[in-house]
Amino acid sequence: SYQFSIPEGNTPSNGDQYFEPSLARTSDGKFIPAHRMMRDETCKECHEDVHSRWSESAHRFSSFNNPAYLASVKNTRDILLERDGDVHASRFCAGCHDPVPFFSGAFDDPLFDMDKDVTAHAAITCTVCHAIENIPGPRGNGEYVIGQPELYPFAMSEDPLFKWVNRQLIKAKPAFHKQTYLKPLHESAEFCASCHKVHIPEELNQYRWLRGQNHYDSWLLSGVSGHGVASFYYPQTAENNCNGCHMPALPSGDFGAKDISGNGILSVHDHLFPGANTAMRKMVGTSESSLAVHREFLEGSIDVDIFGIRRGTDVDAPLEAPLGVRAPVLMPEETILVETVLRTMGMGHHFTEGTADSNQTWVSMELFLDDQLIGSSGLLDELGRLDPWAHMMNALVLDKDGNKIAERNVEDIFVALYNHQIPPGAADTLHHRITVPNAMGSVLKIRAKALYRKFDSHFFSLFNENEVNDLPVVTLGEDEIEFTIGGKNPETTLQERRPEWVRWNDYGIGLLRKGTKGAVRGELVSAISAFEEVTKLGKPDGALNKARALIRAGRLDDAALALEKASQHVPPSPQWSLDWFGSLVNRENGYYKEALTTLMRLYETQYPGARERGFDFSRDVRLTNEIGTVHFALARRERGETLLSALMISKDWFEKTLVEDPENVVAYWNLAQIHDLMAATETKDSTSDQKQILNEKAAGYRALHAKYKKDDAARDLAVSAHRAENPPANAAAEAIVIYELRPPSESNEREE
């Protein structure tokens, strides 16, 4: 049973608790009348181009007017009502998806009419975004403060004359309007992160804090942002916010248009927010042209390279690569591994990010003999269901019982069985095993594609009566190569598309990333060999990335030699990369002062031209943690007052980390240890009260570390249960996966 009534007056009776577990707040702690947030038609009068693009965007359909969201959140609210007697925990969703009913006070009603209530279809309105006044921190989950904007006279009038007067006042004195609705925070990545960074709160899952989607930290720690110290590639100019990619300049005659790009063309920022929202046309009837924008945005975002073959059945077999530069002869009935590289291109965060459990991103591999399909992995059947044995580029997430999270039932999310997302500027390496047909002289063609569809078939069926999943499938990238069995192979132009050294480098990156998962030393050794090929081709990236792999393998002396070689190359590797990896080697070897010198140079970004390119490494929490770690190691060499002073320096660095990442487990663990040591240090001024305070702080930091760290011990049962019931997922969760190509006649189980 439950009781609900719209709170009397304008103020929630329980203050900020009304908004929890969302982190969104109103500036005065009061409700905001729905009509004050639903003024889109008024905005359209002066900003028609902006309104037109927004009206087809995912922001316009973020709420109960989106069938996919409606199906998911309705299920969540029903479960919460039965479990808790109210739907309060679903506020977790509302701060970002349903701001109008949320801030006006209607959202908490379990009988809220999600189909017919006008506020249920308001979504993220113009006013909602532009009335945000502050972003208190980088935690996400709607961590923003919204207020009621001050309005010009007659703004709320329905009288045509007074409405005309209002418009003239705005046009005559636009400065106040601009100051009210367009603030510097709207140009920051932190503004977008307030909703595009997510954690699952304990109030929702009744388990513990868990990280959800996180575009923001992925971007912040990348080379694309200009803040990441450990990227494989760096752009010529950093992309310092989300708008550069997702709100490009759009030529416009709007009242507020300006020369955004410096090319003399009046433009506005595109409020379609180009991205991966390719299901909008099917779900809510947006235009074909808006779908085309999303398609174009996605195409080319993954580079696919059929890089080489290994003659044999496993990853230790001899490698012949890169294909196109080398043309191996395939003999009838021999078994080979096809080595394919996937590389993210032009994106500032992981691919896919977002709802990686319901996004469907995969690789199809097709084998043709004289143009007849004889084997495949990753094709769709006649109902649009995907071959479950395909390589998936997303995440498979489980509940506590080992069931797949298949309906965006976020309250049940427990653990990821695997996560195959690719970081920005990084790569993945795949292995497909095939047997060459006994057909001397025939042409054997291999075609690989990286493909994307917004939702898998099961989730799509929750809000679609058609049993066929006909959502658009976008080709992100593709490659193909031909062999004449037993004979000379045709020429290919693949090497012209990408330099040979880049292909070797990306192949090594993919292997290196696999080599970080457990004890996959074979992949690590192969990565080192690939980077040696890059060095032979005259690029410093080879020695630098070899050093990365050697550090991972614990071969510090060899890593130091590789870094020295990278530094002597003409031109050398970026000095900031040499400093970062060099500092790791020095710290591991106990050369703390030498490590600190290079780390401080990194923190201050003391590199010619780096600031001009938009780089600032001081925001990388891996760097501030590393500086704190080195200072902590130096402090432990001291005693008494000197020890306390040194510990304070280390403490300050870990606190800098928490400014950028308030949930950083490394910082909390070290702060707990630092305060333990401070409490145990005897000085002439030590008192029992001071020691008690320090012990209490240590306990607090230890509790926060426990809150945010991964619960590795709890995952085993769920993972084992799912792996036992799902053979394709069991195979895909292995550290090294070899995919098989199956003949078309073979009946494969399809996705549920």
mmCIF file of C-alpha atoms in Angstrom, residues 110-363:
data_model
loop_
_atom_site.group_PDB
_atom_site.id
_atom_site.type_symbol
_atom_site.label_atom_id
_atom_site.label_comp_id
_atom_site.label_asym_id
_atom_site.label_seq_id
_atom_site.Cartn_x
_atom_site.Cartn_y
_atom_site.Cartn_z
ATOM 1 C CA PRO A 110 2.799 6.066 -8.462
ATOM 2 C CA LEU A 111 -0.350 6.724 -10.511
ATOM 3 C CA PHE A 112 1.355 9.374 -12.645
ATOM 4 C CA ASP A 113 -0.086 8.945 -16.131
ATOM 5 C CA MET A 114 3.017 8.266 -18.205
ATOM 6 C CA ASP A 115 0.988 8.068 -21.413
ATOM 7 C CA LYS A 116 -1.305 11.098 -21.209
ATOM 8 C CA ASP A 117 0.059 13.601 -18.722
ATOM 9 C CA VAL A 118 1.399 16.559 -20.698
ATOM 10 C CA THR A 119 4.514 16.802 -18.533
ATOM 11 C CA ALA A 120 5.335 13.176 -19.320
ATOM 12 C CA HIS A 121 5.993 14.207 -22.914
ATOM 13 C CA ALA A 122 7.902 17.417 -22.235
ATOM 14 C CA ALA A 123 11.305 15.677 -22.076
ATOM 15 C CA ILE A 124 14.398 17.899 -21.949
ATOM 16 C CA THR A 125 12.986 21.250 -22.949
ATOM 17 C CA CYS A 126 14.832 24.368 -24.044
ATOM 18 C CA THR A 127 14.296 25.931 -20.635
ATOM 19 C CA VAL A 128 15.492 22.894 -18.697
ATOM 20 C CA CYS A 129 18.969 23.030 -20.210
ATOM 21 C CA HIS A 130 19.243 26.784 -20.383
ATOM 22 C CA ALA A 131 17.899 27.415 -16.875
ATOM 23 C CA ILE A 132 20.694 25.368 -15.284
ATOM 24 C CA GLU A 133 22.719 27.738 -13.133
ATOM 25 C CA ASN A 134 25.524 25.652 -11.692
ATOM 26 C CA ILE A 135 27.326 22.314 -11.926
ATOM 27 C CA PRO A 136 28.426 21.599 -8.324
ATOM 28 C CA GLY A 137 30.694 18.685 -9.174
ATOM 29 C CA PRO A 138 31.640 15.943 -11.648
ATOM 30 C CA ARG A 139 29.674 13.043 -10.149
ATOM 31 C CA GLY A 140 26.968 12.945 -12.830
ATOM 32 C CA ASN A 141 23.490 11.557 -12.036
ATOM 33 C CA GLY A 142 22.009 14.982 -12.729
ATOM 34 C CA GLU A 143 24.426 16.912 -10.524
ATOM 35 C CA TYR A 144 23.232 20.359 -11.549
ATOM 36 C CA VAL A 145 21.300 23.250 -10.037
ATOM 37 C CA ILE A 146 18.304 24.636 -11.941
ATOM 38 C CA GLY A 147 16.340 27.804 -11.274
ATOM 39 C CA GLN A 148 13.452 29.779 -12.668
ATOM 40 C CA PRO A 149 14.913 32.274 -15.140
ATOM 41 C CA GLU A 150 13.896 35.901 -14.783
ATOM 42 C CA LEU A 151 11.639 36.909 -17.643
ATOM 43 C CA TYR A 152 11.017 40.077 -19.612
ATOM 44 C CA PRO A 153 7.671 41.819 -19.045
ATOM 45 C CA PHE A 154 4.603 40.048 -20.456
ATOM 46 C CA ALA A 155 6.538 36.799 -21.021
ATOM 47 C CA MET A 156 3.680 34.700 -19.672
ATOM 48 C CA SER A 157 0.882 36.668 -21.274
ATOM 49 C CA GLU A 158 -1.468 35.026 -23.761
ATOM 50 C CA ASP A 159 -2.588 38.374 -25.173
ATOM 51 C CA PRO A 160 -1.207 38.729 -28.758
ATOM 52 C CA LEU A 161 -0.317 42.397 -28.235
ATOM 53 C CA PHE A 162 1.553 41.786 -25.012
ATOM 54 C CA LYS A 163 3.326 38.772 -26.531
ATOM 55 C CA TRP A 164 4.447 41.027 -29.408
ATOM 56 C CA VAL A 165 5.723 43.628 -26.923
ATOM 57 C CA ASN A 166 7.650 40.905 -25.104
ATOM 58 C CA ARG A 167 9.377 39.799 -28.305
ATOM 59 C CA GLN A 168 10.301 43.355 -29.196
ATOM 60 C CA LEU A 169 11.793 43.935 -25.755
ATOM 61 C CA ILE A 170 13.961 40.843 -26.143
ATOM 62 C CA LYS A 171 15.174 41.894 -29.570
ATOM 63 C CA ALA A 172 15.778 45.472 -28.471
ATOM 64 C CA LYS A 173 17.710 44.467 -25.317
ATOM 65 C CA PRO A 174 18.997 40.934 -25.927
ATOM 66 C CA ALA A 175 21.905 41.106 -23.444
ATOM 67 C CA PHE A 176 19.772 40.207 -20.428
ATOM 68 C CA HIS A 177 18.150 37.338 -22.321
ATOM 69 C CA LYS A 178 21.540 35.967 -23.366
ATOM 70 C CA GLN A 179 22.966 36.306 -19.866
ATOM 71 C CA THR A 180 19.992 34.431 -18.456
ATOM 72 C CA TYR A 181 19.863 31.567 -20.924
ATOM 73 C CA LEU A 182 23.429 31.162 -22.188
ATOM 74 C CA LYS A 183 26.189 30.826 -19.617
ATOM 75 C CA PRO A 184 29.848 29.750 -19.819
ATOM 76 C CA LEU A 185 28.911 26.430 -18.218
ATOM 77 C CA HIS A 186 26.950 25.525 -21.355
ATOM 78 C CA GLU A 187 30.240 25.303 -23.230
ATOM 79 C CA SER A 188 31.842 22.938 -20.713
ATOM 80 C CA ALA A 189 32.145 19.166 -20.786
ATOM 81 C CA GLU A 190 31.058 19.176 -17.148
ATOM 82 C CA PHE A 191 27.642 20.477 -18.198
ATOM 83 C CA CYS A 192 27.106 17.451 -20.441
ATOM 84 C CA ALA A 193 28.651 15.142 -17.834
ATOM 85 C CA SER A 194 25.966 16.041 -15.320
ATOM 86 C CA CYS A 195 23.738 13.575 -17.183
ATOM 87 C CA HIS A 196 26.178 11.611 -19.345
ATOM 88 C CA LYS A 197 28.042 10.226 -16.349
ATOM 89 C CA VAL A 198 26.132 7.757 -14.218
ATOM 90 C CA HIS A 199 26.446 5.690 -11.098
ATOM 91 C CA ILE A 200 23.817 3.323 -9.733
ATOM 92 C CA PRO A 201 23.001 4.322 -6.139
ATOM 93 C CA GLU A 202 22.322 1.898 -3.327
ATOM 94 C CA GLU A 203 18.803 3.292 -2.948
ATOM 95 C CA LEU A 204 17.999 1.865 -6.377
ATOM 96 C CA ASN A 205 19.704 -1.542 -6.365
ATOM 97 C CA GLN A 206 19.715 -2.154 -2.577
ATOM 98 C CA TYR A 207 23.205 -3.553 -3.041
ATOM 99 C CA ARG A 208 25.953 -0.948 -3.353
ATOM 100 C CA TRP A 209 27.320 1.933 -5.421
ATOM 101 C CA LEU A 210 28.130 0.823 -8.974
ATOM 102 C CA ARG A 211 29.554 2.742 -11.918
ATOM 103 C CA GLY A 212 27.272 3.056 -14.933
ATOM 104 C CA GLN A 213 27.860 4.733 -18.289
ATOM 105 C CA ASN A 214 30.575 7.352 -18.172
ATOM 106 C CA HIS A 215 31.325 9.395 -21.255
ATOM 107 C CA TYR A 216 32.970 12.106 -19.173
ATOM 108 C CA ASP A 217 35.868 10.301 -17.488
ATOM 109 C CA SER A 218 36.518 8.364 -20.690
ATOM 110 C CA TRP A 219 36.929 11.689 -22.505
ATOM 111 C CA LEU A 220 38.864 13.349 -19.672
ATOM 112 C CA LEU A 221 41.491 10.593 -19.545
ATOM 113 C CA SER A 222 41.913 10.448 -23.328
ATOM 114 C CA GLY A 223 44.379 12.122 -25.626
ATOM 115 C CA VAL A 224 41.444 13.702 -27.446
ATOM 116 C CA SER A 225 40.673 15.952 -24.465
ATOM 117 C CA GLY A 226 44.311 17.006 -24.157
ATOM 118 C CA HIS A 227 44.277 15.929 -20.506
ATOM 119 C CA GLY A 228 45.206 12.235 -20.711
ATOM 120 C CA VAL A 229 48.862 11.364 -20.118
ATOM 121 C CA ALA A 230 48.780 7.788 -21.437
ATOM 122 C CA SER A 231 47.116 7.937 -24.846
ATOM 123 C CA PHE A 232 48.451 6.041 -27.857
ATOM 124 C CA TYR A 233 47.590 8.906 -30.213
ATOM 125 C CA TYR A 234 47.089 12.661 -29.764
ATOM 126 C CA PRO A 235 45.236 15.092 -32.048
ATOM 127 C CA GLN A 236 46.901 18.173 -33.413
ATOM 128 C CA THR A 237 44.437 20.235 -31.377
ATOM 129 C CA ALA A 238 42.609 18.961 -28.303
ATOM 130 C CA GLU A 239 38.816 18.815 -28.235
ATOM 131 C CA ASN A 240 38.152 20.571 -24.954
ATOM 132 C CA ASN A 241 34.404 19.929 -24.687
ATOM 133 C CA CYS A 242 31.622 17.772 -26.057
ATOM 134 C CA ASN A 243 30.140 20.459 -28.292
ATOM 135 C CA GLY A 244 32.917 20.250 -30.877
ATOM 136 C CA CYS A 245 31.681 16.825 -31.985
ATOM 137 C CA HIS A 246 28.067 16.665 -30.854
ATOM 138 C CA MET A 247 26.970 20.273 -31.475
ATOM 139 C CA PRO A 248 28.790 21.294 -34.666
ATOM 140 C CA ALA A 249 28.189 24.666 -36.299
ATOM 141 C CA LEU A 250 25.069 24.713 -38.483
ATOM 142 C CA PRO A 251 24.468 27.608 -40.904
ATOM 143 C CA SER A 252 21.413 29.520 -39.728
ATOM 144 C CA GLY A 253 19.449 32.711 -39.988
ATOM 145 C CA ASP A 254 18.326 32.491 -36.350
ATOM 146 C CA PHE A 255 18.195 35.681 -34.300
ATOM 147 C CA GLY A 256 21.094 34.405 -32.168
ATOM 148 C CA ALA A 257 23.284 33.078 -34.998
ATOM 149 C CA LYS A 258 26.934 34.108 -35.025
ATOM 150 C CA ASP A 259 30.201 33.299 -36.779
ATOM 151 C CA ILE A 260 31.056 30.228 -34.684
ATOM 152 C CA SER A 261 33.736 28.782 -36.976
ATOM 153 C CA GLY A 262 35.410 32.022 -37.943
ATOM 154 C CA ASN A 263 34.599 31.505 -41.631
ATOM 155 C CA GLY A 264 32.168 34.401 -41.942
ATOM 156 C CA ILE A 265 29.090 32.138 -41.978
ATOM 157 C CA LEU A 266 26.410 32.859 -39.398
ATOM 158 C CA SER A 267 25.655 29.629 -37.554
ATOM 159 C CA VAL A 268 24.089 28.042 -34.492
ATOM 160 C CA HIS A 269 25.167 24.920 -32.620
ATOM 161 C CA ASP A 270 23.352 21.878 -33.971
ATOM 162 C CA HIS A 271 20.705 20.879 -31.431
ATOM 163 C CA LEU A 272 20.078 17.533 -33.119
ATOM 164 C CA PHE A 273 23.142 16.410 -31.124
ATOM 165 C CA PRO A 274 24.515 14.019 -33.784
ATOM 166 C CA GLY A 275 25.458 10.692 -32.235
ATOM 167 C CA ALA A 276 24.252 7.113 -32.193
ATOM 168 C CA ASN A 277 20.493 7.648 -31.941
ATOM 169 C CA THR A 278 19.595 5.714 -35.059
ATOM 170 C CA ALA A 279 16.370 4.241 -33.619
ATOM 171 C CA MET A 280 14.550 7.579 -33.371
ATOM 172 C CA ARG A 281 12.944 7.450 -36.807
ATOM 173 C CA LYS A 282 11.541 3.966 -36.192
ATOM 174 C CA MET A 283 10.388 4.694 -32.630
ATOM 175 C CA VAL A 284 8.958 8.195 -32.804
ATOM 176 C CA GLY A 285 8.819 9.078 -36.483
ATOM 177 C CA THR A 286 11.628 11.580 -36.872
ATOM 178 C CA SER A 287 12.688 12.427 -40.412
ATOM 179 C CA GLU A 288 14.852 10.431 -42.771
ATOM 180 C CA SER A 289 17.225 13.392 -42.953
ATOM 181 C CA SER A 290 17.856 13.316 -39.214
ATOM 182 C CA LEU A 291 18.576 9.576 -39.410
ATOM 183 C CA ALA A 292 21.031 10.327 -42.202
ATOM 184 C CA VAL A 293 22.881 12.757 -39.930
ATOM 185 C CA HIS A 294 23.356 10.061 -37.292
ATOM 186 C CA ARG A 295 24.395 7.535 -39.936
ATOM 187 C CA GLU A 296 26.996 9.865 -41.361
ATOM 188 C CA PHE A 297 28.256 10.656 -37.872
ATOM 189 C CA LEU A 298 28.803 6.956 -37.136
ATOM 190 C CA GLU A 299 30.242 5.827 -40.456
ATOM 191 C CA GLY A 300 34.011 5.587 -40.292
ATOM 192 C CA SER A 301 34.102 5.637 -36.498
ATOM 193 C CA ILE A 302 35.706 2.168 -36.464
ATOM 194 C CA ASP A 303 38.549 1.330 -38.824
ATOM 195 C CA VAL A 304 38.520 -2.352 -39.774
ATOM 196 C CA ASP A 305 41.791 -3.877 -40.984
ATOM 197 C CA ILE A 306 42.148 -7.531 -42.008
ATOM 198 C CA PHE A 307 45.751 -7.323 -40.947
ATOM 199 C CA GLY A 308 47.301 -10.751 -41.304
ATOM 200 C CA ILE A 309 47.052 -14.501 -41.020
ATOM 201 C CA ARG A 310 48.598 -17.042 -38.691
ATOM 202 C CA ARG A 311 49.276 -20.441 -40.227
ATOM 203 C CA GLY A 312 47.924 -22.769 -37.588
ATOM 204 C CA THR A 313 45.123 -23.192 -35.091
ATOM 205 C CA ASP A 314 46.100 -20.820 -32.274
ATOM 206 C CA VAL A 315 47.564 -17.395 -31.516
ATOM 207 C CA ASP A 316 51.123 -18.734 -31.257
ATOM 208 C CA ALA A 317 51.188 -19.811 -34.920
ATOM 209 C CA PRO A 318 53.553 -17.925 -37.287
ATOM 210 C CA LEU A 319 52.242 -14.546 -38.427
ATOM 211 C CA GLU A 320 52.278 -13.267 -42.009
ATOM 212 C CA ALA A 321 51.391 -9.582 -42.114
ATOM 213 C CA PRO A 322 50.409 -7.005 -43.067
ATOM 214 C CA LEU A 323 48.187 -8.291 -45.823
ATOM 215 C CA GLY A 324 48.381 -6.157 -48.929
ATOM 216 C CA VAL A 325 52.053 -5.528 -48.339
ATOM 217 C CA ARG A 326 52.579 -9.289 -48.176
ATOM 218 C CA ALA A 327 50.519 -11.746 -50.229
ATOM 219 C CA PRO A 328 50.664 -15.187 -48.624
ATOM 220 C CA VAL A 329 49.627 -18.200 -50.666
ATOM 221 C CA LEU A 330 46.865 -20.234 -49.024
ATOM 222 C CA MET A 331 46.925 -23.973 -49.607
ATOM 223 C CA PRO A 332 43.850 -26.223 -49.771
ATOM 224 C CA GLU A 333 42.657 -27.634 -46.418
ATOM 225 C CA GLU A 334 45.131 -25.700 -44.274
ATOM 226 C CA THR A 335 43.850 -23.998 -41.112
ATOM 227 C CA ILE A 336 44.605 -20.330 -40.513
ATOM 228 C CA LEU A 337 43.721 -17.591 -38.057
ATOM 229 C CA VAL A 338 42.591 -14.336 -39.633
ATOM 230 C CA GLU A 339 43.905 -11.409 -37.559
ATOM 231 C CA THR A 340 41.586 -8.385 -37.719
ATOM 232 C CA VAL A 341 42.173 -5.019 -36.058
ATOM 233 C CA LEU A 342 39.421 -2.634 -34.917
ATOM 234 C CA ARG A 343 40.528 0.938 -34.211
ATOM 235 C CA THR A 344 38.389 3.785 -32.871
ATOM 236 C CA MET A 345 38.583 6.839 -35.089
ATOM 237 C CA GLY A 346 37.748 10.449 -34.289
ATOM 238 C CA MET A 347 35.870 9.834 -31.044
ATOM 239 C CA GLY A 348 36.629 11.235 -27.616
ATOM 240 C CA HIS A 349 35.262 8.429 -25.455
ATOM 241 C CA HIS A 350 34.950 4.642 -25.416
ATOM 242 C CA PHE A 351 33.027 2.968 -28.179
ATOM 243 C CA THR A 352 30.177 2.448 -27.623
ATOM 244 C CA GLU A 353 29.716 3.939 -24.140
ATOM 245 C CA GLY A 354 26.191 4.939 -23.180
ATOM 246 C CA THR A 355 23.842 2.010 -22.587
ATOM 247 C CA ALA A 356 26.464 -0.525 -23.588
ATOM 248 C CA ASP A 357 24.285 -3.441 -22.501
ATOM 249 C CA SER A 358 21.457 -2.701 -24.949
ATOM 250 C CA ASN A 359 23.450 -1.054 -27.733
ATOM 251 C CA GLN A 360 24.192 -3.750 -30.290
ATOM 252 C CA THR A 361 27.628 -3.373 -31.821
ATOM 253 C CA TRP A 362 29.343 -6.348 -33.381
ATOM 254 C CA VAL A 363 31.682 -7.694 -36.050
#
